[in-house]
mmCIF file of C-alpha atoms in Angstrom:
data_model
loop_
_atom_site.group_PDB
_atom_site.id
_atom_site.type_symbol
_atom_site.label_atom_id
_atom_site.label_comp_id
_atom_site.label_asym_id
_atom_site.label_seq_id
_atom_site.Cartn_x
_atom_site.Cartn_y
_atom_site.Cartn_z
ATOM 1 C CA MET A 697 -4.725 19.398 -8.381
ATOM 2 C CA PHE A 698 -2.670 18.605 -5.793
ATOM 3 C CA ASN A 699 -4.966 15.913 -4.901
ATOM 4 C CA ARG A 700 -4.973 14.612 -7.972
ATOM 5 C CA SER A 701 -1.212 14.325 -8.467
ATOM 6 C CA ARG A 702 -0.932 13.005 -4.855
ATOM 7 C CA ARG A 703 -3.300 10.203 -6.155
ATOM 8 C CA ASN A 704 -1.400 9.969 -9.202
ATOM 9 C CA LEU A 705 1.788 9.622 -7.421
ATOM 10 C CA ALA A 706 0.169 7.496 -4.611
ATOM 11 C CA SER A 707 -1.189 4.992 -7.677
ATOM 12 C CA TRP A 708 1.952 4.719 -9.571
ATOM 13 C CA PHE A 709 3.823 3.721 -6.351
ATOM 14 C CA THR A 710 1.379 1.257 -5.465
ATOM 15 C CA LEU A 711 1.294 -0.277 -8.806
ATOM 16 C CA THR A 712 5.148 -0.367 -9.208
ATOM 17 C CA MET A 713 5.685 -1.688 -5.433
ATOM 18 C CA GLY A 714 2.659 -3.992 -6.171
ATOM 19 C CA GLY A 715 4.404 -5.357 -9.203
ATOM 20 C CA ILE A 716 7.382 -5.703 -7.478
ATOM 21 C CA LEU A 717 5.541 -7.558 -4.703
ATOM 22 C CA ILE A 718 3.792 -10.023 -6.397
ATOM 23 C CA ILE A 719 7.159 -11.310 -8.338
ATOM 24 C CA PHE A 720 8.621 -11.665 -5.354
ATOM 25 C CA ALA A 721 5.784 -13.610 -3.765
ATOM 26 C CA ALA A 722 5.977 -15.605 -7.223
ATOM 27 C CA VAL A 723 10.043 -16.627 -6.875
ATOM 28 C CA VAL A 724 9.934 -17.159 -3.165
ATOM 29 C CA TYR A 725 6.780 -19.896 -4.041
ATOM 30 C CA TYR A 726 8.877 -21.238 -6.621
ATOM 31 C CA TRP A 727 11.525 -21.691 -4.544
ATOM 32 C CA GLU A 728 9.314 -23.396 -1.968
ATOM 33 C CA VAL A 729 8.182 -25.532 -4.323
ATOM 34 C CA ILE A 730 11.774 -26.694 -5.358
ATOM 35 C CA ASP A 731 12.660 -26.915 -1.641
ATOM 36 C CA GLU A 732 9.728 -28.892 -0.791
ATOM 37 C CA LEU A 733 10.531 -31.350 -3.803
ATOM 38 C CA GLU A 734 14.042 -31.733 -2.735
ATOM 39 C CA GLU A 735 13.190 -32.507 0.188
ATOM 40 C CA LEU A 736 10.504 -35.262 -0.453
ATOM 41 C CA ASP A 737 13.392 -36.776 -3.352
ATOM 42 C CA ARG A 738 16.202 -36.550 -0.429
ATOM 43 C CA LEU A 739 13.943 -39.171 1.216
ATOM 44 C CA LEU A 740 12.361 -40.920 -1.455
ATOM 45 C CA TYR A 741 15.975 -41.674 -2.471
ATOM 46 C CA LYS A 742 17.310 -42.146 1.059
ATOM 47 C CA LYS A 743 14.552 -44.952 1.140
ATOM 48 C CA THR A 744 15.726 -46.603 -2.335
ATOM 49 C CA ILE A 745 18.756 -46.295 -2.036
ATOM 50 C CA VAL A 746 18.412 -48.371 1.263
ATOM 51 C CA MET A 747 16.118 -51.019 -1.012
ATOM 52 C CA ALA A 748 18.716 -51.193 -3.767
ATOM 53 C CA ALA A 749 21.825 -51.879 -1.288
ATOM 54 C CA ASN A 750 20.441 -55.554 -0.605
ATOM 55 C CA VAL A 751 19.900 -56.861 -3.934
ATOM 56 C CA LYS A 752 22.184 -59.213 -4.908
ATOM 57 C CA LEU A 753 23.058 -60.816 -7.999
ATOM 58 C CA GLU A 754 24.189 -64.681 -7.083
ATOM 59 C CA GLN A 755 25.403 -67.884 -9.527
ATOM 60 C CA HIS A 756 22.659 -70.709 -9.594
ATOM 61 C CA ASN A 757 23.633 -73.806 -11.345
ATOM 62 C CA GLY A 758 25.857 -71.578 -13.718
ATOM 63 C CA GLN A 759 23.237 -68.743 -14.413
ATOM 64 C CA GLN A 760 23.165 -65.436 -12.693
ATOM 65 C CA GLN A 761 19.898 -64.414 -10.690
ATOM 66 C CA VAL A 762 19.028 -61.634 -8.877
ATOM 67 C CA ASP A 763 18.207 -62.543 -5.308
ATOM 68 C CA LEU A 764 15.160 -60.150 -3.633
ATOM 69 C CA GLU A 765 14.821 -61.595 -0.847
ATOM 70 C CA HIS A 766 16.744 -59.607 1.561
ATOM 71 C CA VAL A 767 15.465 -56.500 -0.237
ATOM 72 C CA PRO A 768 12.718 -54.692 2.174
ATOM 73 C CA LEU A 769 9.153 -54.744 1.444
ATOM 74 C CA LEU A 770 10.282 -56.943 -1.852
ATOM 75 C CA GLY A 771 11.689 -60.081 -0.038
ATOM 76 C CA SER A 772 10.395 -62.212 2.710
ATOM 77 C CA MET A 773 13.300 -62.719 4.711
ATOM 78 C CA VAL A 774 13.430 -58.954 5.818
ATOM 79 C CA LEU A 775 11.041 -56.995 7.777
ATOM 80 C CA PRO A 776 9.419 -54.069 5.927
ATOM 81 C CA LEU A 777 10.912 -50.799 6.555
ATOM 82 C CA PRO A 778 9.031 -48.996 9.572
ATOM 83 C CA ASP A 779 7.364 -45.883 8.264
ATOM 84 C CA SER A 780 8.345 -46.491 5.034
ATOM 85 C CA GLN A 781 5.543 -44.548 3.458
ATOM 86 C CA LEU A 782 6.165 -46.001 0.384
ATOM 87 C CA VAL A 783 3.048 -46.318 -1.908
ATOM 88 C CA TYR A 784 4.521 -49.089 -3.912
ATOM 89 C CA ALA A 785 7.908 -50.522 -5.068
ATOM 90 C CA ALA A 786 9.131 -52.526 -8.002
ATOM 91 C CA TRP A 787 11.616 -54.655 -9.665
ATOM 92 C CA TYR A 788 12.404 -54.780 -12.985
ATOM 93 C CA ASP A 789 15.007 -56.782 -14.817
ATOM 94 C CA ARG A 790 17.405 -55.565 -17.372
ATOM 95 C CA GLN A 791 14.870 -55.982 -20.130
ATOM 96 C CA LYS A 792 12.686 -53.672 -18.150
ATOM 97 C CA GLN A 793 10.188 -56.496 -17.439
ATOM 98 C CA LEU A 794 8.772 -56.393 -14.111
ATOM 99 C CA VAL A 795 9.905 -59.035 -11.954
ATOM 100 C CA GLN A 796 8.710 -58.619 -8.289
ATOM 101 C CA PHE A 797 6.480 -55.711 -7.177
ATOM 102 C CA PHE A 798 4.708 -54.517 -3.597
ATOM 103 C CA GLY A 799 1.670 -52.304 -3.247
ATOM 104 C CA THR A 800 -0.088 -50.942 -6.031
ATOM 105 C CA ILE A 801 0.526 -53.143 -9.267
ATOM 106 C CA PRO A 802 2.696 -51.182 -11.359
ATOM 107 C CA SER A 803 3.024 -51.186 -15.167
ATOM 108 C CA ASP A 804 4.545 -54.610 -16.409
ATOM 109 C CA ARG A 805 6.997 -52.888 -18.109
ATOM 110 C CA LEU A 806 9.427 -49.716 -16.989
ATOM 111 C CA LEU A 807 8.223 -46.787 -18.987
ATOM 112 C CA VAL A 808 9.989 -44.572 -17.996
ATOM 113 C CA SER A 809 13.905 -43.263 -18.107
ATOM 114 C CA ALA A 810 16.060 -43.269 -14.481
ATOM 115 C CA GLY A 811 15.283 -40.507 -12.076
ATOM 116 C CA PHE A 812 12.625 -38.167 -10.214
ATOM 117 C CA ASP A 813 9.397 -38.364 -12.224
ATOM 118 C CA THR A 814 6.103 -36.816 -10.397
ATOM 119 C CA ILE A 815 2.933 -38.826 -11.766
ATOM 120 C CA LYS A 816 -1.013 -38.659 -11.065
ATOM 121 C CA THR A 817 -3.048 -41.989 -10.028
ATOM 122 C CA ASP A 818 -6.422 -42.897 -11.147
ATOM 123 C CA SER A 819 -7.711 -41.292 -7.816
ATOM 124 C CA ASN A 820 -6.451 -38.309 -8.130
ATOM 125 C CA ILE A 821 -3.365 -38.634 -5.809
ATOM 126 C CA TRP A 822 -0.023 -37.077 -6.829
ATOM 127 C CA LEU A 823 3.062 -39.424 -6.147
ATOM 128 C CA ARG A 824 6.772 -38.909 -6.404
ATOM 129 C CA GLN A 825 8.497 -42.076 -8.055
ATOM 130 C CA VAL A 826 11.993 -42.540 -8.246
ATOM 131 C CA THR A 827 13.326 -45.090 -10.667
ATOM 132 C CA LEU A 828 17.350 -46.363 -9.990
ATOM 133 C CA PRO A 829 19.237 -48.623 -11.958
ATOM 134 C CA VAL A 830 21.308 -51.195 -10.136
ATOM 135 C CA TYR A 831 24.657 -51.966 -10.912
ATOM 136 C CA GLN A 832 26.759 -54.905 -9.548
ATOM 137 C CA ASP A 833 30.574 -54.836 -10.408
ATOM 138 C CA GLY A 834 29.800 -52.414 -12.920
ATOM 139 C CA VAL A 835 27.110 -54.265 -14.617
ATOM 140 C CA LEU A 836 23.424 -53.291 -14.679
ATOM 141 C CA ILE A 837 21.051 -55.752 -12.951
ATOM 142 C CA GLY A 838 18.001 -54.309 -13.295
ATOM 143 C CA TYR A 839 16.211 -51.370 -11.865
ATOM 144 C CA LEU A 840 14.140 -50.177 -8.536
ATOM 145 C CA GLN A 841 11.452 -48.341 -8.866
ATOM 146 C CA ALA A 842 9.350 -46.657 -5.693
ATOM 147 C CA ALA A 843 6.856 -44.310 -5.192
ATOM 148 C CA MET A 844 5.921 -41.883 -2.091
ATOM 149 C CA PRO A 845 2.783 -39.656 -2.107
ATOM 150 C CA MET A 846 3.037 -35.861 -2.102
ATOM 151 C CA THR A 847 0.126 -35.143 0.298
ATOM 152 C CA ALA A 848 2.591 -33.868 2.624
ATOM 153 C CA THR A 849 4.313 -31.781 0.371
ATOM 154 C CA GLU A 850 0.967 -30.667 -1.054
ATOM 155 C CA HIS A 851 -0.131 -29.635 2.065
ATOM 156 C CA ALA A 852 2.539 -27.724 3.010
ATOM 157 C CA LEU A 853 2.402 -25.783 0.108
ATOM 158 C CA THR A 854 -1.314 -24.797 0.394
ATOM 159 C CA GLU A 855 -0.762 -23.482 3.820
ATOM 160 C CA PHE A 856 2.515 -21.532 2.016
ATOM 161 C CA ARG A 857 0.010 -20.035 -0.510
ATOM 162 C CA LEU A 858 -2.598 -19.169 1.838
ATOM 163 C CA VAL A 859 0.140 -17.163 4.178
ATOM 164 C CA LEU A 860 0.924 -15.395 0.907
ATOM 165 C CA ALA A 861 -2.934 -14.864 -0.149
ATOM 166 C CA ILE A 862 -3.039 -13.164 3.062
ATOM 167 C CA SER A 863 0.311 -11.339 3.573
ATOM 168 C CA VAL A 864 0.534 -10.097 0.043
ATOM 169 C CA PRO A 865 -3.087 -8.011 0.003
ATOM 170 C CA ILE A 866 -1.989 -6.717 3.222
ATOM 171 C CA THR A 867 1.154 -5.404 2.306
ATOM 172 C CA LEU A 868 -0.440 -3.945 -1.038
ATOM 173 C CA GLY A 869 -2.675 -1.981 1.622
ATOM 174 C CA ILE A 870 0.130 -0.885 3.202
ATOM 175 C CA VAL A 871 2.230 0.124 0.307
ATOM 176 C CA ALA A 872 -1.300 2.100 -0.975
ATOM 177 C CA LEU A 873 -1.377 4.147 2.384
ATOM 178 C CA THR A 874 2.880 4.300 2.631
ATOM 179 C CA GLY A 875 2.178 6.051 -1.210
ATOM 180 C CA TRP A 876 -0.333 8.127 -0.027
ATOM 181 C CA TRP A 877 1.430 9.464 2.673
ATOM 182 C CA LEU A 878 4.787 9.631 0.674
ATOM 183 C CA GLY A 879 2.779 11.576 -1.944
ATOM 184 C CA GLY A 880 1.453 13.910 0.573
ATOM 185 C CA LEU A 881 5.212 14.218 1.742
ATOM 186 C CA ALA A 882 6.590 14.929 -1.899
ATOM 187 C CA MET A 883 3.717 17.151 -3.003
ATOM 188 C CA GLN A 884 4.308 19.879 0.430
ATOM 189 C CA PRO A 885 7.613 21.566 -1.089
ATOM 190 C CA ILE A 886 5.665 22.063 -4.513
ATOM 191 C CA ARG A 887 2.366 22.844 -2.808
ATOM 192 C CA HIS A 888 4.396 25.300 -0.828
ATOM 193 C CA SER A 889 6.466 26.713 -4.006
ATOM 194 C CA TYR A 890 3.014 27.209 -5.978
ATOM 195 C CA ASP A 891 1.441 28.792 -2.592
ATOM 196 C CA HIS A 892 4.326 31.189 -2.479
ATOM 197 C CA LEU A 893 4.945 31.689 -6.137
ATOM 198 C CA GLN A 894 0.926 32.392 -6.409
ATOM 199 C CA ARG A 895 1.389 34.722 -3.755
ATOM 200 C CA PHE A 896 4.647 36.368 -5.124
ATOM 201 C CA THR A 897 2.940 36.809 -8.636
ATOM 202 C CA ALA A 898 -0.129 38.298 -6.947
ATOM 203 C CA ASP A 899 1.952 40.847 -4.646
ATOM 204 C CA ALA A 900 4.576 41.794 -7.761
ATOM 205 C CA SER A 901 1.774 42.521 -9.771
ATOM 206 C CA HIS A 902 0.090 44.531 -7.185
ATOM 207 C CA GLU A 903 3.256 46.852 -6.894
ATOM 208 C CA LEU A 904 3.773 47.076 -10.519
ATOM 209 C CA ARG A 905 0.035 48.057 -11.081
ATOM 210 C CA SER A 906 0.261 51.511 -8.580
ATOM 211 C CA PRO A 907 3.279 52.736 -10.339
ATOM 212 C CA LEU A 908 1.964 51.890 -14.189
ATOM 213 C CA THR A 909 -1.156 53.335 -12.827
ATOM 214 C CA ALA A 910 0.276 56.555 -12.103
ATOM 215 C CA ILE A 911 2.289 56.862 -14.940
ATOM 216 C CA ILE A 912 -0.457 56.292 -17.434
ATOM 217 C CA SER A 913 -2.560 58.887 -15.377
ATOM 218 C CA ASN A 914 0.501 61.070 -15.577
ATOM 219 C CA ALA A 915 1.053 61.567 -19.223
ATOM 220 C CA GLN A 916 -2.642 61.356 -20.270
ATOM 221 C CA TYR A 917 -2.927 64.377 -17.958
ATOM 222 C CA GLY A 918 -0.019 65.867 -19.974
ATOM 223 C CA PHE A 919 -1.797 65.131 -23.285
ATOM 224 C CA LEU A 920 -5.093 66.285 -22.225
ATOM 225 C CA SER A 921 -3.706 69.388 -20.101
ATOM 226 C CA ASN A 922 -4.084 72.755 -22.257
ATOM 227 C CA SER A 923 -1.123 74.129 -19.776
ATOM 228 C CA THR A 924 1.959 75.698 -21.641
ATOM 229 C CA THR A 925 3.961 76.277 -18.324
ATOM 230 C CA LEU A 926 7.170 74.820 -18.552
ATOM 231 C CA GLU A 927 7.580 74.031 -14.797
ATOM 232 C CA ILE A 928 4.173 72.014 -14.631
ATOM 233 C CA GLN A 929 5.326 70.067 -17.659
ATOM 234 C CA ARG A 930 8.609 69.444 -15.930
ATOM 235 C CA GLN A 931 6.926 68.484 -12.631
ATOM 236 C CA ARG A 932 4.919 65.767 -14.630
ATOM 237 C CA PHE A 933 7.897 64.335 -16.340
ATOM 238 C CA HIS A 934 9.692 64.455 -12.748
ATOM 239 C CA LYS A 935 6.846 62.294 -11.171
ATOM 240 C CA ILE A 936 7.170 60.099 -14.312
ATOM 241 C CA SER A 937 10.826 59.494 -14.076
ATOM 242 C CA ASP A 938 10.346 58.796 -10.238
ATOM 243 C CA ILE A 939 7.758 56.243 -10.839
ATOM 244 C CA ALA A 940 10.032 54.544 -13.533
ATOM 245 C CA LYS A 941 13.072 54.615 -11.200
ATOM 246 C CA SER A 942 11.106 52.811 -8.659
ATOM 247 C CA MET A 943 9.555 50.495 -11.058
ATOM 248 C CA SER A 944 13.339 49.446 -12.045
ATOM 249 C CA ASN A 945 14.531 49.350 -8.470
ATOM 250 C CA LEU A 946 11.993 46.715 -7.917
ATOM 251 C CA VAL A 947 12.470 44.726 -10.968
ATOM 252 C CA ASN A 948 16.212 44.722 -10.285
ATOM 253 C CA ASP A 949 15.190 43.401 -6.928
ATOM 254 C CA LEU A 950 13.061 40.733 -8.351
ATOM 255 C CA LEU A 951 15.547 39.770 -11.008
ATOM 256 C CA PHE A 952 18.080 39.321 -8.203
ATOM 257 C CA LEU A 953 15.889 37.205 -6.017
ATOM 258 C CA ALA A 954 15.252 35.248 -8.792
ATOM 259 C CA ARG A 955 18.947 34.514 -10.053
ATOM 260 C CA ASN A 956 20.449 33.887 -6.455
ATOM 261 C CA GLN A 957 18.846 31.075 -4.992
ATOM 262 C CA ASN A 958 21.725 29.209 -3.781
ATOM 263 C CA GLN A 959 25.141 29.314 -2.722
ATOM 264 C CA LEU A 960 27.084 31.714 -4.934
ATOM 265 C CA PRO A 961 30.127 30.816 -7.450
ATOM 266 C CA LYS A 962 33.322 30.344 -5.760
ATOM 267 C CA GLU A 963 34.978 32.686 -8.981
ATOM 268 C CA PHE A 964 32.644 35.382 -6.866
ATOM 269 C CA LEU A 965 34.262 34.989 -3.476
ATOM 270 C CA GLN A 966 37.099 37.116 -2.229
ATOM 271 C CA GLU A 967 38.508 37.645 1.149
ATOM 272 C CA ILE A 968 36.518 40.959 2.886
ATOM 273 C CA ASP A 969 37.448 42.892 5.872
ATOM 274 C CA LEU A 970 34.389 43.595 7.746
ATOM 275 C CA LYS A 971 35.535 46.331 9.453
ATOM 276 C CA ASN A 972 36.341 48.236 6.482
ATOM 277 C CA LEU A 973 33.285 47.274 4.930
ATOM 278 C CA LEU A 974 31.357 48.872 7.786
ATOM 279 C CA LEU A 975 33.068 51.612 8.225
ATOM 280 C CA LYS A 976 32.470 52.688 4.495
ATOM 281 C CA ILE A 977 28.937 52.156 4.852
ATOM 282 C CA ALA A 978 29.007 54.512 7.822
ATOM 283 C CA ASP A 979 30.712 57.097 6.417
ATOM 284 C CA ASP A 980 28.540 56.841 2.966
ATOM 285 C CA TYR A 981 25.267 56.896 5.276
ATOM 286 C CA HIS A 982 26.041 59.947 7.450
ATOM 287 C CA THR A 983 25.729 61.934 4.086
ATOM 288 C CA GLN A 984 22.138 60.312 2.830
ATOM 289 C CA PRO A 985 18.919 61.947 3.560
ATOM 290 C CA ASP A 986 17.739 59.058 5.779
ATOM 291 C CA ALA A 987 19.882 59.582 8.672
ATOM 292 C CA GLN A 988 20.163 63.426 8.853
ATOM 293 C CA HIS A 989 17.277 63.152 11.588
ATOM 294 C CA LEU A 990 18.733 60.649 13.675
ATOM 295 C CA SER A 991 22.025 59.572 15.103
ATOM 296 C CA LEU A 992 24.276 56.476 13.683
ATOM 297 C CA VAL A 993 26.875 55.419 15.798
ATOM 298 C CA SER A 994 29.033 52.835 14.937
ATOM 299 C CA GLN A 995 30.946 49.815 17.431
ATOM 300 C CA LEU A 996 33.905 48.421 15.656
ATOM 301 C CA PRO A 997 37.056 46.276 16.799
ATOM 302 C CA ASN A 998 40.365 48.042 16.468
ATOM 303 C CA TYR A 999 41.205 45.179 14.484
ATOM 304 C CA GLY A 1000 40.209 43.699 11.158
ATOM 305 C CA ILE A 1001 37.888 40.444 10.833
ATOM 306 C CA THR A 1002 37.807 38.863 7.335
ATOM 307 C CA VAL A 1003 35.059 36.320 5.970
ATOM 308 C CA ILE A 1004 35.166 35.151 2.232
ATOM 309 C CA GLY A 1005 32.076 36.585 0.090
ATOM 310 C CA GLU A 1006 30.798 38.861 -2.508
ATOM 311 C CA PRO A 1007 31.864 42.525 -1.130
ATOM 312 C CA ASN A 1008 29.283 44.203 -3.087
ATOM 313 C CA LEU A 1009 26.373 41.728 -2.017
ATOM 314 C CA LEU A 1010 27.376 41.849 2.227
ATOM 315 C CA ARG A 1011 27.166 46.016 1.217
ATOM 316 C CA GLN A 1012 23.804 45.613 0.259
ATOM 317 C CA ALA A 1013 22.261 43.318 3.044
ATOM 318 C CA VAL A 1014 23.613 45.656 5.530
ATOM 319 C CA ILE A 1015 22.445 48.674 3.777
ATOM 320 C CA ASN A 1016 18.899 47.172 3.368
ATOM 321 C CA ILE A 1017 18.544 46.613 7.101
ATOM 322 C CA ILE A 1018 19.793 50.173 8.050
ATOM 323 C CA ASN A 1019 17.707 51.714 5.473
ATOM 324 C CA ASN A 1020 14.628 49.976 7.306
ATOM 325 C CA ALA A 1021 16.127 51.260 10.807
ATOM 326 C CA CYS A 1022 16.404 54.599 9.873
ATOM 327 C CA LYS A 1023 12.710 54.646 7.868
ATOM 328 C CA TYR A 1024 11.412 53.408 10.953
ATOM 329 C CA THR A 1025 13.058 55.050 13.713
ATOM 330 C CA PRO A 1026 11.640 58.611 14.617
ATOM 331 C CA ALA A 1027 13.722 62.042 14.457
ATOM 332 C CA GLY A 1028 16.268 62.304 17.458
ATOM 333 C CA GLY A 1029 16.529 58.115 17.587
ATOM 334 C CA GLN A 1030 19.587 55.896 17.285
ATOM 335 C CA VAL A 1031 20.683 53.666 14.868
ATOM 336 C CA GLU A 1032 23.795 51.269 15.967
ATOM 337 C CA LEU A 1033 25.948 49.388 14.417
ATOM 338 C CA GLN A 1034 28.235 47.062 15.847
ATOM 339 C CA LEU A 1035 30.654 44.291 14.550
ATOM 340 C CA LEU A 1036 32.394 41.255 16.789
ATOM 341 C CA THR A 1037 33.498 37.856 16.922
ATOM 342 C CA GLN A 1038 32.104 34.618 18.759
ATOM 343 C CA SER A 1039 33.665 31.280 17.948
ATOM 344 C CA HIS A 1040 34.338 30.616 14.566
ATOM 345 C CA TRP A 1041 31.535 33.390 13.521
ATOM 346 C CA ALA A 1042 31.302 37.440 12.863
ATOM 347 C CA MET A 1043 28.673 39.095 13.884
ATOM 348 C CA ILE A 1044 26.679 42.255 12.398
ATOM 349 C CA LYS A 1045 24.105 43.698 14.699
ATOM 350 C CA ILE A 1046 21.766 47.098 13.344
ATOM 351 C CA ILE A 1047 20.268 48.056 16.826
ATOM 352 C CA ASP A 1048 17.566 50.847 16.360
ATOM 353 C CA ASN A 1049 15.096 52.435 19.189
ATOM 354 C CA GLY A 1050 12.501 52.943 16.825
ATOM 355 C CA ILE A 1051 8.943 52.098 16.614
ATOM 356 C CA GLY A 1052 9.612 48.588 16.640
ATOM 357 C CA ILE A 1053 7.785 45.439 15.447
ATOM 358 C CA PRO A 1054 4.512 43.604 16.721
ATOM 359 C CA ALA A 1055 5.400 40.158 17.731
ATOM 360 C CA GLU A 1056 2.863 38.604 15.672
ATOM 361 C CA ASP A 1057 4.554 39.877 12.690
ATOM 362 C CA LEU A 1058 7.645 38.897 13.304
ATOM 363 C CA PRO A 1059 7.886 35.349 11.815
ATOM 364 C CA TYR A 1060 6.762 36.842 8.157
ATOM 365 C CA ILE A 1061 9.358 39.790 8.193
ATOM 366 C CA PHE A 1062 11.372 38.048 5.740
ATOM 367 C CA GLU A 1063 8.942 37.398 3.119
ATOM 368 C CA ARG A 1064 9.101 39.015 0.040
ATOM 369 C CA PHE A 1065 6.844 42.138 -0.480
ATOM 370 C CA TYR A 1066 5.751 41.506 3.575
ATOM 371 C CA ARG A 1067 4.468 44.740 5.472
ATOM 372 C CA VAL A 1068 3.912 44.867 8.803
ATOM 373 C CA ASP A 1069 1.843 48.292 7.384
ATOM 374 C CA LYS A 1070 -1.322 46.120 6.019
ATOM 375 C CA LYS A 1071 -2.409 49.063 3.963
ATOM 376 C CA ARG A 1072 0.975 48.826 2.167
ATOM 377 C CA SER A 1073 1.499 52.515 3.117
ATOM 378 C CA ARG A 1074 4.229 54.001 0.639
ATOM 379 C CA LYS A 1075 4.828 56.982 3.628
ATOM 380 C CA THR A 1076 8.194 55.147 4.200
ATOM 381 C CA GLY A 1077 8.591 54.204 0.361
ATOM 382 C CA GLY A 1078 10.048 50.717 -0.496
ATOM 383 C CA PHE A 1079 8.479 47.628 -1.992
ATOM 384 C CA GLY A 1080 8.975 45.097 1.287
ATOM 385 C CA LEU A 1081 11.414 43.385 -0.649
ATOM 386 C CA GLY A 1082 14.545 44.681 1.804
ATOM 387 C CA LEU A 1083 14.901 42.170 4.191
ATOM 388 C CA ALA A 1084 14.162 39.209 2.143
ATOM 389 C CA ILE A 1085 17.197 40.095 -0.171
ATOM 390 C CA ALA A 1086 19.067 40.537 2.737
ATOM 391 C CA GLN A 1087 18.403 36.917 4.125
ATOM 392 C CA GLN A 1088 18.997 35.560 0.670
ATOM 393 C CA ILE A 1089 22.280 37.276 0.372
ATOM 394 C CA ILE A 1090 23.639 36.240 3.853
ATOM 395 C CA GLN A 1091 22.238 32.308 3.593
ATOM 396 C CA SER A 1092 23.981 32.339 0.371
ATOM 397 C CA HIS A 1093 27.265 33.413 1.838
ATOM 398 C CA GLY A 1094 26.599 30.340 4.686
ATOM 399 C CA GLY A 1095 25.065 32.457 7.534
ATOM 400 C CA GLN A 1096 21.886 33.699 9.098
ATOM 401 C CA ILE A 1097 19.908 36.189 9.989
ATOM 402 C CA SER A 1098 17.416 36.852 13.265
ATOM 403 C CA ILE A 1099 15.749 39.533 14.088
ATOM 404 C CA LYS A 1100 14.250 41.022 17.592
ATOM 405 C CA SER A 1101 11.702 43.812 18.431
ATOM 406 C CA LYS A 1102 9.311 45.065 20.991
ATOM 407 C CA LEU A 1103 6.772 47.218 19.794
ATOM 408 C CA LYS A 1104 7.679 50.881 20.668
ATOM 409 C CA GLU A 1105 10.990 50.186 22.022
ATOM 410 C CA GLY A 1106 13.307 49.459 18.847
ATOM 411 C CA THR A 1107 14.466 46.220 16.571
ATOM 412 C CA SER A 1108 17.688 44.637 16.521
ATOM 413 C CA VAL A 1109 19.021 42.696 13.550
ATOM 414 C CA GLN A 1110 21.581 40.629 13.865
ATOM 415 C CA ILE A 1111 23.672 38.716 10.755
ATOM 416 C CA VAL A 1112 26.180 35.637 11.367
ATOM 417 C CA LEU A 1113 28.917 35.271 9.238
ATOM 418 C CA PRO A 1114 31.739 32.110 9.396
ATOM 419 C CA LEU A 1115 35.008 33.825 9.368
ATOM 420 C CA LYS A 1116 37.727 32.686 6.839
#
């Protein structure tokens, strides 16, 4: 599925960029043709205007006659233009009748209007032709026509087409490879999210299947049992109630993880004194069953430390970490709660001397449903969501959470939050 999506992305990217590239190449070629023609026209016009400047209108025996003797190529009293490149030149009178010509014999009558024109000869040679009306003292005295071959222009355009024919396919190949690479890059977070969703769904279904099975088995046993003892029935209902509460906690945790993905809305934030918050957590926890077998020590400053956040969420994050510390610290152990500041950050540390975490498990400890115990033992309770929820809460407050641990020596969890 992902390879097909990647191919589709790469194909559409290549088609889109390829279409843009081909259009761009066509536009560039069009402007190159225009530039080459303009350059040829400038050269042809320059040569023709030099010839036209030597045309004179003179009076002979009371009649006006055009003198072409001093016109290059057409006259006999001037040397031809050096390197003229002109195929032919012709002079037409005011009635557009041919009077004098040089080179190839043109039409005996001027058939085109003034300006530039592209023509093809009988020998399949393309020529660029210009026809200039010549005036003297504001009076039209005739037309001068000249033409040059387009061989050099055709050669330049042929080379330019060759460059485009080579560069466009190469560029398309690069675009295709880039599209394939970008498609893979774009699919990585999608694939990661999909794999995470698959794993999350499998883990959630696994966690829900066990309590549901226990509820069904206890209910069926109650239906099938012939016992009328009230105490036995009460035990069955008590088990079903405990399992249902456990499922309710799991569903609430899953909903929290699903709803709180980004920064918290500003209307939920307020100033929080972390010292008072941690004092209340420590006082409440001394009465909890999980803390009865160990020593919970608090090292808090004499002054308040203020952050901006949602107090209930921060309380839940700290409690989740303390719960883990207490559950995995043997009887007689110690859990230490510290609060200090460093630069512009508030730092909360929860340190225990419990069983620790293997080094190979540390990179995955914040993943949802992850347990160090690969058999998912329920001896310590929980669903493996506590640290994931704590991390999401801290990150939604603009902070970071990290963990260090050594097997059989203990674990240290550090929470860093920006000060107000």
